[in-house]
Amino acid sequence: MRRGSSESELAARWEAEAVAAAKAAAKAEAEATAETAAEQVRVDSGAAGEPERKAGEEQPEAPVPAQPSAAEEGDARVPQRPPPTLPPSKPKPAQGLCLHGKPLGKGRSCKRSSGHRSGENGYQRPVTVDSSKARTSLDALKISIRQLKWKEFPFGRRLPCDIYWHGVSFHDNDIFSGQVNKFPGMTEMVRKITLSRAVRTMQNLFPEEYNFYPRSWILPDEFQLFVAQVRMVKDGDPSWKPTFIVKPDGGCQGDGIYLIKDPSDIRLAGTLQSRPAVVQEYICKPLLIDKLKFDIRLYVLLKSLDPLEIYIAKDGLSRFCTEPYQEPTPKNLHHIFMHLTNYSLNIHSSNFVHSDSASTGSKRTFSSILCRLSSKGVDIKKVWSDIISLVIKTVIALTPELRVFYQSDIPTGRPGPTCFQILGFDILLMKNLKPILLEVNANPSMRIEHEHELSPGVFENVPSLVDEEVKVAVIRDTLRLMDPLKKKRENQSQQLEKPFAGQEDALDGELTSAPDSNANPEAHLPSICLKQVFPKYAKQFNYLRLVDRMANLFIRFLGIKGTMKLGPTGFRTFIRNCKLSSSSLSMAAVDILYIDITRRWNSMTLDQRDSGMCLQAFVEAFFFLAQRKFKMLPLHEQVASLIDLCEYHLSLLDEKRLVCARGIPSGGRPAHRGTPQESSPSAQLAGDNLQPRTSCANKLSHPRHTLS
């Protein structure tokens, strides 16, 4: 009888202690919530006294709405659960021990009993997002954060946030931790001139692989070359009547674009010197739907630069012209609603059709276009495969210089955020369904409303269901992929699934099964709309990454952290360490090569902040050296052979330095590892799983798989 009464007393005492602990946790949580609210009030009140914006800084395009309530912000707090009913048969642990009999340190709680909860009541902190610089993407971002039940800070936060969402560039804020949705240098890299140069480099190496980008000339630098080449082709084929499209380098939303039939029609007077441009061959035979020309806006997530990770949204937008298409003639060249698909232009046409249907109107979902093509017997898998290939090859062309920008803004060893970015790829389908890259946008519009004209000159913003369907999914699922707490939750969930031995099973079962509602916070969300394409298809495209390997060499010899240009001493060190000088290439000749190429490239670039050799100039010099050393081979094989040779000599140098650092006698050095073709030192230098060069036969006979 005494035993039964003591057990009931023990159970009652345990229950009382559990209630007291729950009350203490609730009190602590209330104090933390009050502190967070007070902090936000301080930030809000400090907005009025915020320092003046720097000269030239862009003002937000839309007023920042008032801070939403906790429910709107997606506060992921879990309601307090009643204390668990514990089995009375458990003996009370001794003083100073946890419920599992383990000693407790001062100020510490039992790790096992707390499971994956941050507190005793099962509260788990939400991901925090700073949206103070979101600008035009703010509405779609707010909806995404609310769906994810994360915490938004629309006016910024004194404490660090997990994710910072910028509207324009990486430099919108000074960030030293967390994740930011912009890469340094991306805006510069996708400008029309820079993109054309990057793709041209790849076209020189792999002309067949990069024939998805129209032939381009850079104005005014290449105007005479443009005139000469057009005249030469016309002399050989008098029936050739081309059309060209001129695009200002820094233009957007169709600004300044016009069509010409002859080089003499280019508007040389006025702003061409101060506003360079790109002239391209115009695609005269596009695929038409309802007799209208259209393009495709696809959203691509660059999740990581090293290692390279690329995702493509499964749906996009199709933007239609508003005038039936006819092939260009001198009479219709100026009909912008017929030839230019830019939404910002066609929205001003009287024929523009706003529609809430995904398959009608002047803006539709890309999936609706694919369904229509499929009904006509088109192989949709082949279309998607070609588009995926175009996206991967384009990103491969951009990444070398992006890596130079990245190491300049976030040098190795210094604090800084990790980066990701959503890019907008504008693609045109030709009549034969071949995709053509028009341009890449670093800041694609994420607005989910359109302007509706109530009366002449009076507009109101009306929600666009088509935009919201596509863009909210892209932003939300990008955040899901970048979730910094996801891995931690998964690890904790796996720990909870491990069964405990002995008498701890029943007790832990009660304590750790309580927050099951938090086990999968994404259970209420649809499947992710972003599909990984790299490194999924890396084996099929790694052979294209020759310029990436050249960028590795370039960065290695930059010397000073944070710089983007190679000095003459660095270039000489590169030649010497890779053993490229010879009787036919003296160091004096190397200096002359450096001076000639560097001077020419510096005259073509607008950025004169640093003197020295930029990456593109280094690539040109590398091509020259490869052609001298490995004659009678295609250019891509010459370059690959020289890269192998450089990586081989540098790997031997690294081994020698490692031996010296360890104090091993020189006689203990490992035996010679063979020729560059027999070894793969690139694995040590590249650092991002770039494949060493394979044989010519393997490259040229590379199978073309269907990417689906």
XYZ file of C-alpha atoms in Angstrom:
708
model
C 0.000 0.000 0.000
C 2.864 2.339 0.888
C 4.473 1.651 -2.486
C 1.308 2.565 -4.393
C 0.815 5.775 -2.452
C 4.455 6.789 -2.953
C 4.132 6.218 -6.689
C 1.015 8.389 -6.890
C 2.708 11.128 -4.848
C 5.720 10.901 -7.158
C 3.512 11.193 -10.220
C 1.716 14.197 -8.772
C 5.029 15.850 -7.966
C 6.315 15.232 -11.515
C 3.169 16.645 -13.030
C 3.450 19.775 -10.859
C 7.069 20.240 -11.920
C 6.160 19.806 -15.588
C 3.414 22.471 -15.286
C 5.849 24.840 -13.585
C 8.451 24.278 -16.307
C 5.873 24.908 -19.033
C 4.798 28.168 -17.344
C 8.417 29.296 -17.074
C 9.000 28.558 -20.768
C 5.842 30.449 -21.725
C 6.983 33.415 -19.663
C 10.436 33.356 -21.315
C 8.845 33.185 -24.761
C 6.573 36.132 -23.957
C 9.577 38.170 -22.830
C 11.461 37.261 -26.051
C 8.445 38.242 -28.163
C 8.142 41.555 -26.342
C 11.856 42.197 -26.876
C 11.543 41.471 -30.617
C 8.523 43.784 -30.871
C 10.385 46.523 -29.001
C 13.330 46.084 -31.350
C 11.097 46.439 -34.389
C 9.491 49.563 -32.907
C 12.965 51.029 -32.410
C 13.820 50.234 -36.033
C 10.543 51.736 -37.254
C 10.986 54.894 -35.194
C 14.584 55.126 -36.380
C 13.465 55.141 -40.013
C 12.625 58.829 -39.753
C 16.117 59.580 -38.549
C 17.745 57.339 -41.129
C 20.830 58.918 -42.759
C 20.223 60.605 -46.073
C 20.568 58.410 -49.127
C 23.785 58.617 -51.073
C 23.761 60.742 -54.176
C 22.422 58.848 -57.136
C 20.906 56.060 -55.013
C 17.680 54.770 -56.464
C 14.525 55.490 -54.520
C 12.113 52.615 -53.934
C 9.683 52.286 -56.797
C 6.748 51.570 -54.539
C 5.934 52.830 -51.028
C 6.811 50.356 -48.329
C 3.632 49.085 -46.708
C 3.112 49.079 -42.990
C 4.547 46.126 -41.112
C 2.064 43.273 -41.154
C 0.811 41.576 -38.049
C 2.402 38.449 -36.642
C -0.091 36.259 -38.449
C 0.665 37.935 -41.778
C 4.382 37.672 -41.212
C 4.093 33.941 -40.913
C 5.015 33.688 -37.245
C 5.674 29.996 -36.873
C 5.092 29.786 -33.147
C 3.413 26.604 -31.979
C 0.652 26.917 -29.372
C 1.675 25.790 -25.905
C 0.869 22.146 -25.407
C -0.469 20.785 -22.124
C 2.119 19.006 -19.982
C 2.493 15.339 -20.925
C 1.038 12.694 -18.682
C 4.022 10.750 -17.436
C 3.924 7.125 -16.368
C 3.984 6.911 -12.548
C 6.278 3.921 -12.613
C 9.320 6.042 -13.430
C 11.569 6.861 -10.474
C 12.372 10.515 -9.918
C 15.934 11.357 -10.954
C 18.367 12.428 -8.297
C 18.977 16.136 -7.723
C 21.376 17.575 -10.300
C 20.519 14.918 -12.888
C 18.297 15.123 -15.964
C 15.350 12.818 -16.582
C 17.752 10.354 -18.197
C 20.084 10.267 -15.204
C 22.768 12.396 -16.893
C 24.502 15.191 -14.872
C 23.301 18.716 -15.660
C 25.755 21.589 -15.997
C 24.976 25.064 -14.753
C 22.424 26.737 -16.979
C 22.060 23.636 -19.185
C 19.053 21.499 -19.974
C 18.745 17.928 -21.093
C 19.515 17.803 -24.832
C 17.723 14.540 -25.427
C 14.462 15.599 -23.863
C 14.437 18.909 -25.756
C 14.564 17.082 -29.108
C 14.444 19.506 -32.050
C 12.674 22.242 -30.147
C 14.220 25.559 -29.254
C 12.242 25.706 -26.027
C 10.253 23.448 -23.730
C 6.985 24.402 -25.446
C 8.112 23.201 -28.893
C 8.775 26.689 -30.367
C 11.060 26.715 -33.368
C 12.302 30.042 -34.713
C 11.265 30.939 -38.255
C 13.662 31.945 -41.020
C 14.127 35.727 -41.068
C 14.053 37.746 -44.317
C 15.117 41.384 -44.738
C 12.869 42.808 -47.482
C 13.749 46.486 -47.003
C 15.446 46.636 -50.447
C 13.049 44.369 -52.360
C 11.512 47.182 -54.453
C 9.264 45.923 -57.281
C 9.398 42.279 -56.154
C 8.024 43.196 -52.722
C 4.423 42.010 -53.225
C 5.386 38.575 -54.585
C 8.019 38.247 -51.859
C 5.493 39.051 -49.098
C 3.088 36.413 -50.388
C 5.916 33.868 -50.545
C 7.083 34.593 -46.989
C 3.500 34.334 -45.708
C 3.034 30.961 -47.419
C 6.291 29.695 -45.895
C 5.355 31.061 -42.436
C 8.682 32.837 -42.169
C 9.443 36.178 -40.490
C 9.704 39.320 -42.622
C 11.508 42.522 -41.646
C 10.243 45.107 -44.163
C 12.207 47.974 -42.557
C 15.410 46.065 -41.967
C 16.785 44.751 -38.699
C 19.695 45.607 -36.454
C 20.399 41.939 -35.826
C 21.503 39.800 -38.802
C 18.802 38.140 -40.915
C 19.041 34.735 -42.571
C 18.199 36.053 -46.058
C 18.484 39.530 -47.610
C 16.326 40.229 -50.665
C 17.719 43.016 -52.841
C 15.885 44.565 -55.754
C 18.789 45.811 -57.868
C 22.312 44.719 -57.011
C 24.579 42.959 -54.542
C 25.731 46.339 -53.206
C 22.286 47.527 -52.055
C 23.467 46.855 -48.476
C 26.671 46.047 -46.640
C 26.156 42.433 -45.569
C 28.633 40.288 -43.695
C 26.623 37.119 -43.083
C 23.532 35.242 -44.187
C 22.433 34.897 -47.801
C 21.720 37.588 -50.392
C 19.789 37.139 -53.634
C 22.395 38.859 -55.846
C 25.852 37.923 -57.074
C 28.496 40.648 -57.292
C 29.140 41.456 -60.928
C 26.011 39.808 -62.331
C 24.502 43.092 -63.541
C 27.712 43.887 -65.426
C 28.034 40.359 -66.843
C 24.605 40.226 -68.498
C 24.860 43.617 -70.154
C 24.539 43.116 -73.879
C 28.188 43.828 -74.752
C 29.660 41.729 -71.936
C 27.298 38.835 -72.643
C 28.125 38.972 -76.352
C 31.867 38.884 -75.627
C 31.507 35.960 -73.214
C 29.434 33.946 -75.684
C 31.787 34.863 -78.547
C 34.718 33.392 -76.604
C 32.791 30.134 -76.306
C 31.799 30.312 -79.980
C 35.485 30.493 -80.898
C 36.117 27.321 -78.898
C 32.899 25.422 -79.664
C 31.128 27.021 -82.654
C 28.554 24.253 -83.071
C 27.645 24.168 -79.392
C 27.041 27.916 -79.177
C 25.109 28.543 -82.392
C 22.005 29.504 -80.362
C 23.203 33.117 -80.044
C 22.887 35.446 -83.063
C 26.076 36.748 -84.627
C 26.907 40.059 -82.938
C 29.128 43.102 -83.413
C 29.995 45.663 -80.752
C 29.535 49.330 -81.630
C 31.343 51.606 -82.120
C 34.537 49.483 -81.705
C 33.620 46.949 -84.402
C 31.636 49.141 -86.755
C 34.199 48.934 -89.564
C 34.443 45.161 -89.115
C 30.637 44.949 -89.276
C 30.532 46.955 -92.517
C 33.306 44.890 -94.107
C 31.802 41.505 -93.219
C 28.319 42.435 -94.430
C 29.735 43.740 -97.702
C 31.783 40.560 -98.182
C 28.753 38.286 -97.700
C 26.609 40.410 -100.023
C 29.295 40.308 -102.712
C 29.319 36.515 -102.509
C 25.518 36.210 -102.452
C 23.676 39.177 -104.034
C 20.315 37.647 -103.098
C 21.093 37.936 -99.364
C 18.941 40.669 -97.853
C 19.591 40.609 -94.125
C 17.946 42.525 -91.315
C 19.827 43.625 -88.210
C 18.652 44.738 -84.785
C 20.533 47.387 -82.786
C 20.362 47.173 -78.978
C 21.904 49.774 -76.623
C 24.284 48.145 -74.139
C 22.594 49.454 -71.008
C 19.072 49.524 -72.401
C 16.115 47.710 -70.880
C 12.403 47.297 -71.549
C 12.919 47.838 -75.275
C 14.424 51.291 -74.841
C 16.469 52.436 -77.865
C 16.059 49.228 -79.933
C 15.565 49.594 -83.699
C 15.877 47.533 -86.906
C 18.033 48.271 -89.954
C 18.564 46.712 -93.387
C 22.043 48.133 -94.061
C 25.023 49.154 -91.895
C 24.707 52.688 -93.236
C 21.369 52.976 -91.404
C 23.017 52.836 -87.980
C 22.528 56.071 -86.070
C 26.171 56.949 -85.572
C 25.550 60.559 -84.685
C 24.739 61.595 -81.148
C 24.923 59.065 -78.365
C 26.658 56.005 -79.861
C 30.050 57.009 -78.449
C 28.664 57.595 -74.949
C 26.125 54.784 -75.200
C 27.682 51.726 -76.890
C 25.435 49.127 -78.503
C 25.312 45.634 -79.941
C 24.084 44.936 -83.479
C 22.845 41.405 -84.204
C 21.355 39.427 -87.022
C 17.568 39.626 -86.732
C 15.650 36.324 -86.611
C 13.279 36.711 -89.541
C 11.436 33.389 -89.250
C 10.127 33.042 -85.681
C 7.479 30.578 -84.568
C 4.062 32.249 -84.682
C 0.956 31.564 -82.634
C -2.285 33.232 -83.728
C -0.128 34.962 -86.393
C 1.754 36.789 -83.635
C 5.425 36.752 -82.735
C 6.211 35.925 -79.098
C 9.147 35.222 -76.821
C 9.584 33.196 -73.637
C 10.692 34.512 -70.258
C 12.162 31.614 -68.275
C 13.355 31.967 -64.693
C 16.702 30.386 -63.855
C 18.091 30.094 -60.326
C 21.859 30.218 -59.951
C 21.971 28.617 -56.503
C 25.727 28.413 -56.172
C 28.800 29.406 -58.162
C 31.318 26.999 -56.657
C 30.200 24.274 -56.952
C 27.975 25.290 -59.843
C 24.249 24.649 -59.231
C 21.559 25.665 -61.735
C 17.774 25.288 -61.489
C 15.143 26.085 -64.135
C 11.520 26.929 -63.376
C 9.104 24.441 -64.889
C 6.886 27.266 -66.117
C 7.510 30.732 -67.470
C 5.770 33.530 -69.338
C 5.125 34.027 -73.053
C 4.958 37.685 -74.118
C 3.185 38.393 -77.415
C 3.439 41.149 -79.958
C 0.194 42.974 -80.613
C 0.373 43.301 -84.401
C 0.346 40.350 -86.846
C 3.886 39.456 -87.898
C 5.344 40.006 -91.355
C 8.954 39.526 -92.391
C 10.910 42.799 -92.203
C 10.691 45.158 -95.143
C 11.757 48.812 -95.413
C 8.080 49.734 -94.917
C 7.455 47.839 -91.650
C 10.867 48.080 -89.931
C 9.513 50.718 -87.563
C 6.441 48.718 -86.480
C 7.608 47.954 -82.955
C 4.369 46.156 -82.017
C 5.068 43.695 -84.841
C 8.778 42.997 -84.256
C 9.538 43.653 -80.573
C 8.069 41.355 -77.940
C 8.915 43.559 -74.937
C 5.966 43.670 -72.546
C 6.791 47.246 -71.526
C 6.324 48.336 -75.157
C 3.312 46.280 -76.184
C 1.297 47.191 -73.096
C 0.838 50.632 -74.674
C -0.711 49.120 -77.799
C -4.460 49.431 -78.229
C -4.457 45.738 -79.213
C -2.922 44.554 -75.917
C -5.222 42.033 -74.217
C -5.195 41.603 -70.440
C -6.485 38.185 -69.483
C -6.748 36.164 -66.272
C -6.591 33.007 -68.372
C -3.211 31.328 -68.682
C -3.841 30.395 -72.336
C -5.237 33.635 -73.819
C -4.264 37.280 -73.978
C -1.015 39.079 -74.701
C 0.766 37.433 -71.769
C 0.343 33.693 -71.203
C 2.087 30.907 -69.353
C 4.751 29.000 -71.257
C 3.107 25.733 -70.231
C -0.039 26.746 -72.132
C 2.092 27.276 -75.264
C 3.666 23.840 -74.828
C 0.240 22.242 -74.467
C -0.865 23.894 -77.690
C 2.268 22.741 -79.519
C 1.873 19.230 -78.127
C -1.664 19.057 -79.508
C -0.140 19.680 -82.949
C 2.296 16.779 -82.586
C 5.396 18.735 -81.519
C 7.963 16.804 -79.476
C 7.820 18.852 -76.270
C 10.603 16.855 -74.589
C 12.950 17.828 -77.418
C 11.996 21.515 -77.051
C 12.673 21.399 -73.308
C 15.941 19.518 -73.856
C 17.190 22.207 -76.245
C 16.170 24.995 -73.852
C 17.923 23.326 -70.892
C 21.053 22.913 -73.006
C 20.943 26.604 -73.996
C 20.591 27.704 -70.351
C 23.460 25.535 -69.068
C 25.814 26.625 -71.872
C 24.988 30.288 -71.299
C 25.670 30.061 -67.561
C 28.943 28.236 -68.299
C 29.931 31.201 -70.490
C 29.158 33.671 -67.674
C 30.660 31.908 -64.654
C 34.410 32.522 -65.281
C 34.162 36.294 -64.969
C 31.539 35.998 -62.225
C 34.092 34.099 -60.168
C 36.559 36.967 -60.601
C 33.927 39.452 -59.385
C 33.049 37.153 -56.485
C 36.613 36.796 -55.191
C 37.019 40.553 -55.501
C 33.971 41.429 -53.382
C 34.115 38.428 -51.030
C 37.770 37.362 -50.829
C 38.512 33.972 -49.315
C 38.953 34.221 -45.560
C 36.940 37.416 -45.126
C 33.394 37.529 -43.706
C 30.661 37.816 -46.264
C 27.325 36.388 -47.334
C 26.680 33.484 -49.645
C 24.918 34.430 -52.873
C 22.154 33.161 -55.128
C 20.227 34.864 -57.919
C 17.141 34.507 -60.095
C 17.888 35.323 -63.741
C 15.411 36.022 -66.516
C 16.276 34.270 -69.790
C 14.539 35.715 -72.874
C 14.305 33.005 -75.531
C 12.798 33.019 -79.022
C 11.611 29.851 -80.747
C 12.330 29.771 -84.468
C 9.896 28.304 -86.946
C 11.860 25.018 -86.798
C 11.523 25.133 -82.946
C 15.209 25.853 -82.371
C 15.592 28.122 -79.296
C 17.548 31.360 -79.734
C 18.903 33.346 -76.792
C 17.857 36.991 -76.988
C 19.262 38.265 -73.692
C 19.676 37.554 -69.985
C 18.222 39.818 -67.301
C 19.923 40.161 -63.923
C 16.822 41.789 -62.416
C 13.762 40.268 -64.112
C 10.513 41.981 -63.231
C 8.677 40.242 -60.400
C 5.644 42.521 -60.388
C 2.368 40.657 -60.050
C 0.070 43.467 -61.191
C -0.428 45.461 -64.355
C -1.536 48.992 -65.087
C -5.124 49.473 -66.210
C -6.093 52.764 -67.824
C -9.294 54.057 -66.278
C -9.350 57.199 -68.380
C -6.796 58.975 -70.566
C -3.679 59.361 -68.440
C -5.266 57.813 -65.330
C -4.054 54.324 -64.383
C -4.601 51.885 -61.551
C -2.717 48.718 -60.635
C -4.759 45.576 -61.194
C -3.621 42.124 -59.993
C -2.368 39.855 -62.785
C -3.230 36.235 -62.042
C -0.873 34.930 -64.744
C 2.083 36.832 -63.262
C 1.195 35.794 -59.728
C 0.864 32.122 -60.663
C 4.382 31.991 -62.119
C 6.374 34.542 -60.144
C 5.191 33.769 -56.614
C 6.007 30.092 -57.163
C 9.514 31.004 -58.404
C 10.292 33.252 -55.414
C 8.703 30.925 -52.837
C 10.514 27.842 -54.095
C 13.802 29.720 -54.405
C 13.472 30.556 -50.717
C 12.672 26.915 -49.962
C 15.835 25.789 -51.741
C 17.916 28.397 -49.902
C 16.309 27.735 -46.489
C 19.289 27.928 -44.082
C 17.473 25.976 -41.340
C 16.260 23.132 -43.556
C 19.336 20.948 -43.126
C 19.294 21.505 -39.381
C 15.641 20.455 -39.189
C 16.329 17.361 -41.262
C 19.246 16.355 -39.047
C 17.177 16.838 -35.920
C 14.294 14.912 -37.424
C 16.630 11.998 -38.148
C 17.868 12.077 -34.569
C 14.304 11.907 -33.296
C 13.634 8.817 -35.374
C 16.452 6.890 -33.689
C 14.916 4.642 -31.030
C 16.183 4.954 -27.531
C 17.121 1.856 -25.569
C 15.870 0.542 -22.221
C 13.532 2.391 -19.946
C 13.989 5.750 -21.742
C 11.665 4.756 -24.612
C 8.345 5.587 -23.028
C 9.518 8.874 -21.511
C 11.194 10.160 -24.657
C 8.254 9.054 -26.741
C 6.045 11.448 -24.839
C 8.501 14.339 -24.901
C 9.690 14.179 -28.510
C 6.489 13.243 -30.287
C 4.747 16.392 -29.117
C 5.905 18.761 -31.898
C 5.078 16.457 -34.821
C 3.150 19.262 -36.439
C 6.507 20.981 -36.977
C 8.272 17.901 -38.377
C 7.491 18.912 -41.983
C 6.723 22.633 -42.191
C 6.377 22.379 -46.011
C 3.677 19.704 -45.948
C 1.016 22.269 -46.934
C 3.017 23.569 -49.934
C 2.948 22.299 -53.541
C 5.936 20.481 -55.007
C 8.923 22.676 -55.868
C 8.596 24.264 -59.325
C 12.367 24.564 -59.813
C 14.178 21.653 -61.449
C 17.898 21.074 -61.023
C 19.758 20.818 -64.332
C 23.327 21.227 -63.076
C 25.179 19.277 -61.693
C 22.504 16.777 -62.761
C 23.752 16.955 -66.364
C 27.340 17.916 -65.498
C 28.892 14.936 -67.306
C 27.399 16.135 -70.579
C 28.658 19.732 -70.272
C 31.842 19.767 -68.165
C 34.023 19.499 -71.281
C 32.836 23.016 -72.200
C 34.313 24.555 -69.031
C 37.722 25.420 -70.438
C 37.422 29.140 -69.685
C 36.477 28.249 -66.097
C 39.805 26.465 -65.775
C 41.583 29.479 -67.271
C 39.831 31.639 -64.658
C 41.316 29.369 -61.969
C 44.793 30.138 -63.297
C 44.009 33.852 -63.569
C 42.722 34.097 -59.973
C 45.694 32.119 -58.660
C 48.160 34.687 -59.991
C 46.212 37.848 -59.114
C 48.278 38.043 -55.956
C 46.408 40.749 -54.033
C 43.026 39.814 -52.582
C 40.173 41.902 -53.918
C 41.754 42.879 -57.239
C 40.314 41.935 -60.619
C 43.248 42.639 -62.937
C 46.536 40.848 -63.383
C 49.678 42.944 -63.176
C 52.813 42.428 -65.282
C 54.613 40.687 -62.404
C 51.718 38.246 -61.975
C 51.689 37.478 -65.702
C 55.452 36.842 -65.717
C 55.073 34.575 -62.675
C 52.349 32.648 -64.510
C 54.643 32.139 -67.529
C 57.589 31.143 -65.331
C 55.718 28.756 -63.000
C 53.966 27.021 -65.900
C 57.282 26.827 -67.817
C 55.875 28.452 -70.948
C 58.930 30.522 -71.881
C 61.400 29.055 -74.353
C 64.006 30.047 -76.888
C 61.203 31.116 -79.229
C 59.272 32.958 -76.489
C 61.583 35.022 -74.321
C 60.441 36.919 -71.252
C 60.905 40.132 -73.219
C 58.394 38.811 -75.785
C 56.092 37.920 -72.888
C 56.232 41.515 -71.644
C 55.412 42.848 -75.116
C 52.474 40.427 -75.378
C 51.172 41.606 -72.012
C 51.464 45.296 -72.915
C 49.812 44.980 -76.357
C 46.804 42.924 -75.245
C 46.266 44.832 -71.998
C 46.393 48.220 -73.714
C 43.821 47.159 -76.329
C 41.370 45.722 -73.805
C 41.678 48.684 -71.465
C 40.773 50.977 -74.355
C 37.587 48.969 -74.956
C 36.340 48.836 -71.360
C 34.639 51.706 -69.589
C 35.953 50.668 -66.168
C 39.357 52.308 -65.761
C 39.540 52.050 -61.954
C 42.334 49.443 -62.003
C 45.206 49.083 -64.413
C 46.245 45.648 -65.558
C 45.069 42.659 -67.536
C 41.397 41.711 -67.219
C 40.196 38.117 -67.542
C 39.116 38.530 -71.189
C 42.578 39.886 -72.070
C 44.174 36.958 -70.225
C 42.002 34.544 -72.224
C 43.148 36.165 -75.484
C 46.791 35.871 -74.411
C 46.188 32.246 -73.416
C 44.715 31.485 -76.847
C 47.823 33.031 -78.456
C 50.169 30.912 -76.332
C 48.159 27.747 -77.011
C 48.254 28.282 -80.773
C 52.035 28.783 -80.671
C 52.722 25.706 -78.564
C 50.244 23.195 -80.027
C 49.958 23.679 -83.761
C 47.888 21.663 -86.227
C 45.033 21.135 -83.729
C 41.565 22.700 -83.400
C 41.548 25.710 -81.080
C 39.653 23.979 -78.236
C 42.204 21.154 -78.218
C 45.110 23.597 -78.268
C 43.636 25.442 -75.297
C 42.799 22.243 -73.398
C 46.343 20.930 -73.925
C 47.884 24.133 -72.607
C 45.560 24.111 -69.573
C 46.604 20.533 -68.829
C 50.254 21.506 -69.094
C 49.849 24.525 -66.787
C 47.897 22.553 -64.195
C 50.487 19.787 -64.319
C 53.447 22.073 -63.614
C 51.532 23.934 -60.910
C 50.602 20.661 -59.202
C 54.291 19.685 -59.111
C 55.097 23.092 -57.664
C 52.397 22.662 -55.004
C 53.761 19.233 -54.094
C 57.258 20.660 -53.752
C 56.034 23.435 -51.475
C 54.074 20.932 -49.393
C 57.175 18.753 -48.990
C 59.226 21.769 -47.915
C 56.543 22.859 -45.467
C 56.532 19.420 -43.825
C 60.305 19.376 -43.585
C 60.694 16.168 -45.598
C 64.096 15.750 -47.282
C 64.020 16.387 -50.991
C 64.927 12.753 -51.602
C 61.612 11.736 -50.087
C 59.543 13.460 -52.760
C 57.038 11.191 -54.512
C 58.070 9.776 -57.827
C 57.271 11.578 -61.083
C 53.593 11.136 -61.877
C 53.850 11.063 -65.644
C 53.014 13.448 -68.436
C 50.109 15.923 -68.337
C 48.056 13.538 -70.435
C 48.626 10.707 -67.946
C 47.793 12.737 -64.865
C 44.928 14.985 -63.844
C 46.350 17.811 -61.732
C 43.364 19.926 -62.601
C 41.444 18.236 -59.816
C 43.769 19.851 -57.276
C 43.699 23.319 -58.808
C 40.180 23.702 -60.074
C 38.368 22.998 -56.831
C 34.970 22.675 -58.524
C 35.008 19.236 -60.069
C 36.005 20.365 -63.546
C 36.812 17.393 -65.686
C 40.353 17.065 -67.060
C 40.715 16.997 -70.800
C 39.734 13.854 -72.590
C 40.789 12.730 -76.020
C 39.634 14.452 -79.176
C 37.563 11.455 -80.181
C 35.707 11.456 -76.887
C 34.849 15.143 -77.240
C 33.780 15.224 -80.815
C 31.702 12.081 -80.518
C 30.067 13.252 -77.304
C 26.502 11.883 -77.260
C 23.640 14.355 -77.250
C 21.279 13.118 -74.570
C 17.736 14.321 -74.204
C 17.504 16.454 -71.059
C 14.145 16.073 -69.465
